[in-house]
Short mmCIF file of C-alpha atoms in Angstrom, two decimals:
data_model
loop_
_atom_site.label_atom_id
_atom_site.label_comp_id
_atom_site.label_asym_id
_atom_site.label_seq_id
_atom_site.Cartn_x
_atom_site.Cartn_y
_atom_site.Cartn_z
CA MET P 1 0.00 0.00 0.00
CA GLY P 2 2.84 2.38 0.88
CA ALA P 3 4.71 1.50 -2.31
CA SER P 4 1.62 2.05 -4.40
CA THR P 5 1.01 5.41 -2.77
CA ALA P 6 4.62 6.48 -3.39
CA MET P 7 4.41 5.45 -7.01
CA SER P 8 1.19 7.44 -7.47
CA ALA P 9 2.76 10.52 -5.92
CA SER P 10 5.82 10.19 -8.16
CA ALA P 11 3.65 9.82 -11.25
CA ALA P 12 1.59 12.84 -10.30
CA ALA P 13 4.72 14.91 -9.75
CA PHE P 14 6.12 13.74 -13.11
CA LEU P 15 2.90 14.51 -14.93
CA GLY P 16 2.70 17.89 -13.23
CA LEU P 17 6.25 18.70 -14.28
CA ARG P 18 5.57 17.68 -17.85
CA TRP P 19 2.37 19.73 -17.92
CA ASP P 20 4.27 22.82 -16.71
CA ALA P 21 6.91 22.23 -19.37
CA TRP P 22 4.26 22.02 -22.09
CA LEU P 23 2.71 25.24 -20.85
CA LEU P 24 6.15 26.89 -20.96
CA LEU P 25 6.76 25.67 -24.51
CA LEU P 26 3.38 26.93 -25.63
CA ALA P 27 3.91 30.28 -23.97
CA VAL P 28 7.27 30.99 -25.65
CA PRO P 29 5.97 31.12 -29.29
CA ALA P 30 2.96 33.14 -28.16
CA ALA P 31 5.20 35.72 -26.53
CA SER P 32 7.46 35.76 -29.56
CA SER P 33 4.57 36.31 -31.99
CA SER P 34 3.13 39.17 -29.93
CA SER P 35 6.35 41.21 -29.85
CA TRP P 36 8.62 42.55 -32.60
CA ALA P 37 12.25 42.06 -31.74
CA SER P 38 14.71 44.68 -32.89
CA PRO P 39 18.12 43.67 -34.29
CA ALA P 40 19.58 44.57 -30.88
CA ASP P 41 17.10 42.31 -29.08
CA GLU P 42 17.83 39.52 -31.53
CA SER P 43 21.54 39.84 -31.01
CA GLY P 44 21.20 39.81 -27.21
CA GLY P 45 18.04 37.92 -26.34
CA GLY P 46 18.44 35.57 -29.30
CA ARG P 47 21.80 34.38 -28.06
CA GLU P 48 20.35 33.79 -24.59
CA ALA P 49 17.44 31.82 -26.06
CA ARG P 50 19.85 29.67 -28.07
CA ALA P 51 21.83 28.99 -24.93
CA THR P 52 18.83 27.78 -22.93
CA GLY P 53 16.06 26.93 -25.39
CA GLY P 54 17.31 23.41 -26.19
CA ARG P 55 17.65 22.24 -22.62
CA GLY P 56 15.54 19.41 -21.34
CA GLY P 57 15.80 19.56 -17.60
CA ASP P 58 19.30 20.81 -16.61
CA GLY P 59 21.29 19.35 -19.49
CA ASP P 60 22.92 21.28 -22.41
CA PRO P 61 21.33 21.01 -25.84
CA SER P 62 22.79 18.51 -28.21
CA GLY P 63 24.53 19.49 -31.47
CA ALA P 64 21.50 18.44 -33.51
CA GLN P 65 19.23 20.59 -31.38
CA ARG P 66 21.53 23.60 -31.81
CA ASP P 67 21.57 23.08 -35.58
CA GLU P 68 17.79 22.91 -35.66
CA GLN P 69 17.47 26.01 -33.45
CA ARG P 70 19.75 28.30 -35.54
CA PRO P 71 17.83 28.04 -38.84
CA HIS P 72 14.63 28.72 -36.93
CA ASP P 73 16.10 31.89 -35.37
CA SER P 74 17.45 33.05 -38.71
CA SER P 75 14.21 32.46 -40.58
CA TYR P 76 12.18 34.15 -37.86
CA GLY P 77 14.47 37.22 -37.92
CA THR P 78 14.09 37.48 -41.70
CA PHE P 79 10.33 37.12 -41.46
CA ALA P 80 10.10 39.77 -38.71
CA SER P 81 12.26 42.17 -40.72
CA GLU P 82 10.20 41.71 -43.88
CA PHE P 83 6.96 42.08 -41.93
CA TYR P 84 8.23 45.27 -40.28
CA ASP P 85 9.25 46.79 -43.61
CA MET P 86 5.97 45.79 -45.27
CA HIS P 87 3.84 47.05 -42.39
CA PHE P 88 5.53 50.39 -41.70
CA LEU P 89 6.86 51.33 -45.13
CA SER P 90 3.85 50.34 -47.22
CA ASP P 91 0.67 50.45 -45.14
CA GLU P 92 1.32 53.51 -42.98
CA GLY P 93 3.81 55.29 -45.23
CA TYR P 94 7.37 55.75 -43.98
CA PRO P 95 8.55 59.41 -44.03
CA PHE P 96 11.14 59.20 -46.80
CA PRO P 97 13.43 62.26 -47.21
CA THR P 98 12.03 64.88 -49.57
CA ALA P 99 13.53 67.94 -51.23
CA PRO P 100 13.16 71.16 -49.23
CA PRO P 101 10.46 73.54 -50.47
CA VAL P 102 11.58 76.28 -52.85
CA ASP P 103 10.71 79.78 -51.74
CA PRO P 104 8.87 81.79 -54.41
CA PHE P 105 10.67 84.79 -55.87
CA ALA P 106 9.95 87.82 -53.68
CA LYS P 107 8.55 90.73 -55.68
CA ILE P 108 10.59 93.90 -55.95
CA ARG P 109 9.50 96.55 -53.46
CA VAL P 110 9.51 100.14 -54.69
CA ASP P 111 8.34 101.68 -51.42
CA ASP P 112 11.94 101.46 -50.20
CA CYS P 113 13.36 103.36 -53.19
CA GLY P 114 15.29 106.44 -52.05
CA LYS P 115 15.10 105.26 -48.43
CA THR P 116 16.83 101.94 -47.85
CA LYS P 117 17.94 101.34 -51.44
CA GLY P 118 18.68 103.26 -54.59
CA CYS P 119 16.49 102.82 -57.67
CA PHE P 120 16.51 103.64 -61.37
CA ARG P 121 13.26 103.49 -63.33
CA TYR P 122 13.02 103.80 -67.07
CA GLY P 123 9.66 103.91 -68.83
CA LYS P 124 6.29 105.35 -68.00
CA PRO P 125 6.06 107.84 -65.09
CA GLY P 126 5.08 106.11 -61.86
CA CYS P 127 6.13 102.64 -63.08
CA ASN P 128 7.49 99.98 -60.72
CA GLY P 129 9.52 96.79 -60.87
CA GLU P 130 6.75 95.02 -62.80
CA THR P 131 5.75 97.77 -65.23
CA CYS P 132 8.90 99.78 -66.05
CA ASP P 133 10.64 99.13 -69.34
CA TYR P 134 13.76 98.75 -67.18
CA PHE P 135 14.23 98.75 -63.41
CA LEU P 136 17.31 98.53 -61.19
CA SER P 137 17.83 98.80 -57.44
CA TYR P 138 20.88 98.49 -55.21
CA ARG P 139 21.50 98.40 -51.47
CA ARG P 140 24.38 97.58 -49.16
CA ILE P 141 24.20 94.41 -47.06
CA GLY P 142 27.36 94.08 -45.00
CA ALA P 143 30.30 93.66 -47.37
CA ASP P 144 27.97 93.01 -50.34
CA ILE P 145 25.73 94.99 -52.66
CA GLU P 146 22.38 93.45 -53.53
CA PHE P 147 21.10 94.24 -57.02
CA GLU P 148 17.60 93.78 -58.40
CA LEU P 149 17.07 93.97 -62.16
CA SER P 150 13.91 93.72 -64.23
CA ALA P 151 13.02 94.45 -67.85
CA GLU P 152 10.22 93.74 -70.28
CA THR P 153 11.97 91.12 -72.41
CA ASP P 154 12.16 87.36 -72.87
CA GLY P 155 15.96 87.36 -73.13
CA TRP P 156 18.29 89.27 -70.81
CA VAL P 157 18.61 92.35 -68.62
CA ALA P 158 21.93 93.86 -67.53
CA VAL P 159 23.73 96.67 -65.75
CA GLY P 160 27.19 97.90 -66.70
CA PHE P 161 29.70 99.83 -64.59
CA SER P 162 31.60 102.32 -66.73
CA SER P 163 34.12 105.09 -66.26
CA ASP P 164 32.32 107.09 -68.95
CA LYS P 165 28.93 107.06 -70.63
CA LYS P 166 30.11 105.01 -73.58
CA MET P 167 30.10 101.28 -74.12
CA GLY P 168 33.57 99.74 -74.05
CA GLY P 169 35.81 98.56 -71.23
CA ASP P 170 32.83 98.00 -68.92
CA ASP P 171 32.16 95.49 -66.16
CA VAL P 172 28.70 94.00 -66.86
CA MET P 173 26.35 91.80 -64.84
CA ALA P 174 23.52 90.21 -66.85
CA CYS P 175 20.54 88.03 -65.97
CA VAL P 176 19.90 85.68 -68.88
CA HIS P 177 16.76 83.65 -69.55
CA ASP P 178 17.80 80.33 -71.14
CA ASP P 179 15.83 77.80 -73.19
CA ASN P 180 15.08 75.71 -70.08
CA GLY P 181 13.13 78.54 -68.51
CA ARG P 182 15.80 79.37 -65.94
CA VAL P 183 17.30 82.80 -65.26
CA ARG P 184 21.04 82.70 -64.59
CA ILE P 185 23.52 85.44 -63.66
CA HIS P 186 26.44 85.95 -66.07
CA HIS P 187 29.49 88.19 -65.94
CA PHE P 188 30.65 90.04 -69.09
CA TYR P 189 33.29 92.53 -70.09
CA ASN P 190 32.59 94.92 -72.95
CA VAL P 191 35.29 94.90 -75.57
CA GLY P 192 34.17 97.80 -77.74
CA GLN P 193 30.59 96.99 -78.79
CA TRP P 194 31.00 93.29 -78.08
CA ALA P 195 30.29 91.61 -74.72
CA LYS P 196 32.76 88.88 -73.78
CA GLU P 197 31.70 86.46 -71.07
CA ILE P 198 34.12 86.17 -68.15
CA HIS P 199 34.21 82.88 -66.24
CA ARG P 200 35.19 84.62 -63.02
CA ASN P 201 31.74 85.56 -61.75
CA PRO P 202 31.49 87.65 -58.57
CA ALA P 203 27.72 87.08 -58.20
CA ARG P 204 26.32 85.00 -55.36
CA ASP P 205 22.95 84.29 -53.77
CA GLU P 206 21.44 84.32 -57.24
CA GLU P 207 17.75 84.03 -57.94
CA GLY P 208 15.67 84.88 -60.97
CA ILE P 209 12.37 84.36 -62.69
CA TYR P 210 10.80 84.75 -66.11
CA GLU P 211 7.13 85.68 -65.86
CA ASN P 212 4.67 87.80 -67.84
CA ASN P 213 7.26 88.43 -70.53
CA ARG P 214 9.66 89.89 -67.96
CA VAL P 215 13.10 88.80 -66.80
CA THR P 216 13.62 89.63 -63.13
CA CYS P 217 16.60 88.69 -60.98
CA ARG P 218 18.30 89.38 -57.68
CA PHE P 219 21.93 88.74 -56.67
CA LYS P 220 24.72 89.95 -54.43
CA ARG P 221 28.20 91.08 -55.33
CA PRO P 222 31.13 92.06 -53.06
CA VAL P 223 31.77 95.75 -52.64
CA LYS P 224 35.53 95.25 -52.89
CA VAL P 225 37.30 92.62 -54.96
CA PRO P 226 40.95 91.84 -55.72
CA ARG P 227 42.33 94.04 -58.45
CA ASP P 228 41.10 92.80 -61.82
CA GLU P 229 40.61 94.57 -65.13
CA THR P 230 37.20 92.96 -65.71
CA ILE P 231 35.77 93.49 -62.20
CA VAL P 232 35.52 96.97 -60.70
CA ASP P 233 35.35 97.95 -57.05
CA LEU P 234 31.86 99.17 -56.30
CA HIS P 235 32.96 101.37 -53.41
CA LEU P 236 34.07 103.75 -56.16
CA SER P 237 31.53 105.72 -58.19
CA TRP P 238 30.71 104.66 -61.75
CA TYR P 239 28.29 105.52 -64.52
CA TYR P 240 25.59 102.87 -64.77
CA LEU P 241 24.67 101.52 -68.20
CA PHE P 242 21.22 99.96 -68.52
CA ALA P 243 20.44 97.45 -71.27
CA TRP P 244 18.14 94.55 -72.16
CA GLY P 245 17.34 92.48 -75.21
CA PRO P 246 16.60 89.05 -76.70
CA ALA P 247 18.61 85.88 -76.20
CA ILE P 248 19.20 82.89 -78.47
CA GLN P 249 19.78 79.54 -76.74
CA GLY P 250 20.84 81.32 -73.56
CA SER P 251 23.27 83.69 -75.34
CA ILE P 252 22.66 87.42 -75.34
CA THR P 253 22.21 89.36 -78.58
CA ARG P 254 22.07 93.06 -79.39
CA HIS P 255 20.06 95.23 -77.01
CA ASP P 256 16.52 96.26 -77.85
CA ILE P 257 17.12 99.99 -78.37
CA ASP P 258 19.96 101.69 -80.25
CA SER P 259 20.84 104.06 -77.41
CA PRO P 260 20.28 102.34 -74.05
CA PRO P 261 19.77 104.68 -71.09
CA VAL P 262 22.73 105.77 -68.97
CA SER P 263 22.82 107.43 -65.57
CA GLU P 264 23.30 111.20 -65.95
CA ARG P 265 26.06 111.20 -63.32
CA VAL P 266 28.24 108.71 -61.50
CA VAL P 267 26.45 106.56 -58.96
CA SER P 268 27.62 106.08 -55.38
CA ILE P 269 26.45 102.96 -53.56
CA TYR P 270 26.53 104.98 -50.35
CA LYS P 271 23.78 107.32 -51.55
CA TYR P 272 20.27 106.07 -52.11
CA GLU P 273 18.22 107.93 -54.72
CA ASP P 274 15.02 107.20 -56.62
CA ILE P 275 15.71 108.34 -60.18
CA PHE P 276 13.16 108.21 -62.97
CA MET P 277 14.12 108.40 -66.64
CA PRO P 278 11.26 108.64 -69.15
CA SER P 279 11.41 106.33 -72.14
CA ALA P 280 11.72 107.69 -75.67
CA ALA P 281 7.95 108.01 -76.09
CA TYR P 282 7.56 110.12 -72.95
CA GLN P 283 10.74 112.10 -73.62
CA THR P 284 9.11 113.46 -76.80
CA PHE P 285 6.11 114.84 -74.95
CA SER P 286 8.19 116.18 -72.07
CA SER P 287 10.68 118.19 -74.16
CA PRO P 288 10.37 122.05 -73.95
CA PHE P 289 9.98 122.41 -77.72
CA CYS P 290 7.16 119.87 -77.81
CA LEU P 291 5.38 121.55 -74.92
CA LEU P 292 5.66 124.94 -76.64
CA LEU P 293 4.28 123.45 -79.85
CA ILE P 294 1.34 121.92 -77.98
CA VAL P 295 0.54 125.28 -76.33
CA ALA P 296 0.67 127.07 -79.71
CA LEU P 297 -1.63 124.53 -81.35
CA THR P 298 -4.08 124.70 -78.45
CA PHE P 299 -4.16 128.50 -78.61
CA TYR P 300 -4.74 128.38 -82.37
CA LEU P 301 -7.62 125.94 -82.03
CA LEU P 302 -9.25 127.92 -79.26
CA MET P 303 -9.02 131.21 -81.09
CA GLY P 304 -10.10 129.74 -84.39
CA THR P 305 -10.95 131.84 -87.44
CA PRO P 306 -14.21 133.72 -88.14
#
């Protein structure tokens, strides 16, 4: 009777131990399937699982058990990685890097003309950076001068720095509209009536736009530069030459008008003025002789003849 009771107790203990082991084995896959292991967890926790997962009781796993365990770990890691990529990159949309937004070209402000920047306007009285035949502004920013140019053309707009009012031996900055729709800043040197492009370009922080049949650009240029025949120091005063015209495949051609406007006197970057120059059409009606003729004709028409 005692032996039978002992055997029953031993069997119950054995069965209980086996039942606990089965519960443990069933719990391990469930825990694994409910959590996503990172590569770090796999490298740490995976090694620990391989060290203990094949044990039966307190013995070390056999070589066959270790071989069977490794492919399982490897295949599970691959599956988890593929599932992670598919779930987070496809379903919910992973935030892939994108190009930064491009700021739109800021319109030229004319309210600042004569105050915080100097301006030249050529065209109709009261015109601005979007309506003048030609517009230029300049202002000092630290060791640089910022220029804004705009003209009614589909080709190029430029400003030249000259020691006289004639074309030849001039440092020229031009904004050119190319065939790809871009506006780029080029540096030229006038050799007589011909503009030669110079690869040494002092312009920086360039931006430009072609819109509504207008080429508009903005760029900076150092006030002082190392001595160079083709690049003048802007801290000195120069006559400003204003020109614009068509372009062919991104190359400038002859300017639109035979006699482009020129500043009446040398320009100092340290003095901000707002200067208006009427275009040829308005110059005709503003000349003293034309005004006198208009007065005479008006008087004649009013008096009439009996």
